[in-house]
Steps between C-alpha positions, in 0.01 A plus 500: 500500500617850416321821599527844342494785750488876455404813685490871466676728748210470747533122510876463495553417869232230499642360177834452672329320791313272258820425304674392820200285588499337157870426542433340840238279335744423219261644241682646201404851399591771254491860619372737233558813708483767618845497654446769767233681697666839461382587150135523399419262214193412295354170624346397163849452354588248771166321487544456125841338544349233726204452266733446204705242693184306584365516146826374351496228768847574638343508850211319667337802662557848626491724804444873453531753781409867524347707778157328478540233230207650311686683224717197431192278481314729263805521274570126497139408431503697175692211340319194364594190695582685820296453814637737762340539842561751775538288811495621859430181693609136501161351409465719190853410392417129520163527328616730221733218389253215566200663331636767266840350420645846561843520343586827675436623850522870577594625844483841664801601706296766680213258562660182639801432719799284422383191694155500344651551154719194549200290611304621197783405265523156664126438469503598132810298416374190682146507359408306186237581239198274554382474139128466427263673549752781534668439162168561327467832683851606402414422138193721531714786636751466218226525235 
């Protein structure tokens, strides 16, 4: 498994926490930026990098982080084949994979703390898509 991860300047610190957590779990990742919290950047550019990695299948999923997760989610969901969900609790992280086969989770640095973010990432990584009847619903969304 390999995960793409990116943030804007408002999500940089949480991105670094999540990267360390992924390393502890021995989950490979590719960091698509930003490289610092000091300079304001445009989050759509970073969301698009993760989307492109998923669509070309060089990674298995993605984690996007900004101040709320909302802007990243809106941006990512503009691309066909992407199912990005803003997640703020463990149950939603689990179910968004099981029911929606979400290939990106979006986190808000100003909304959740480091420990909760790590639990959310774990729940999403460990969950498995349950197939029907959910696959039929995903097909309906994609139409």
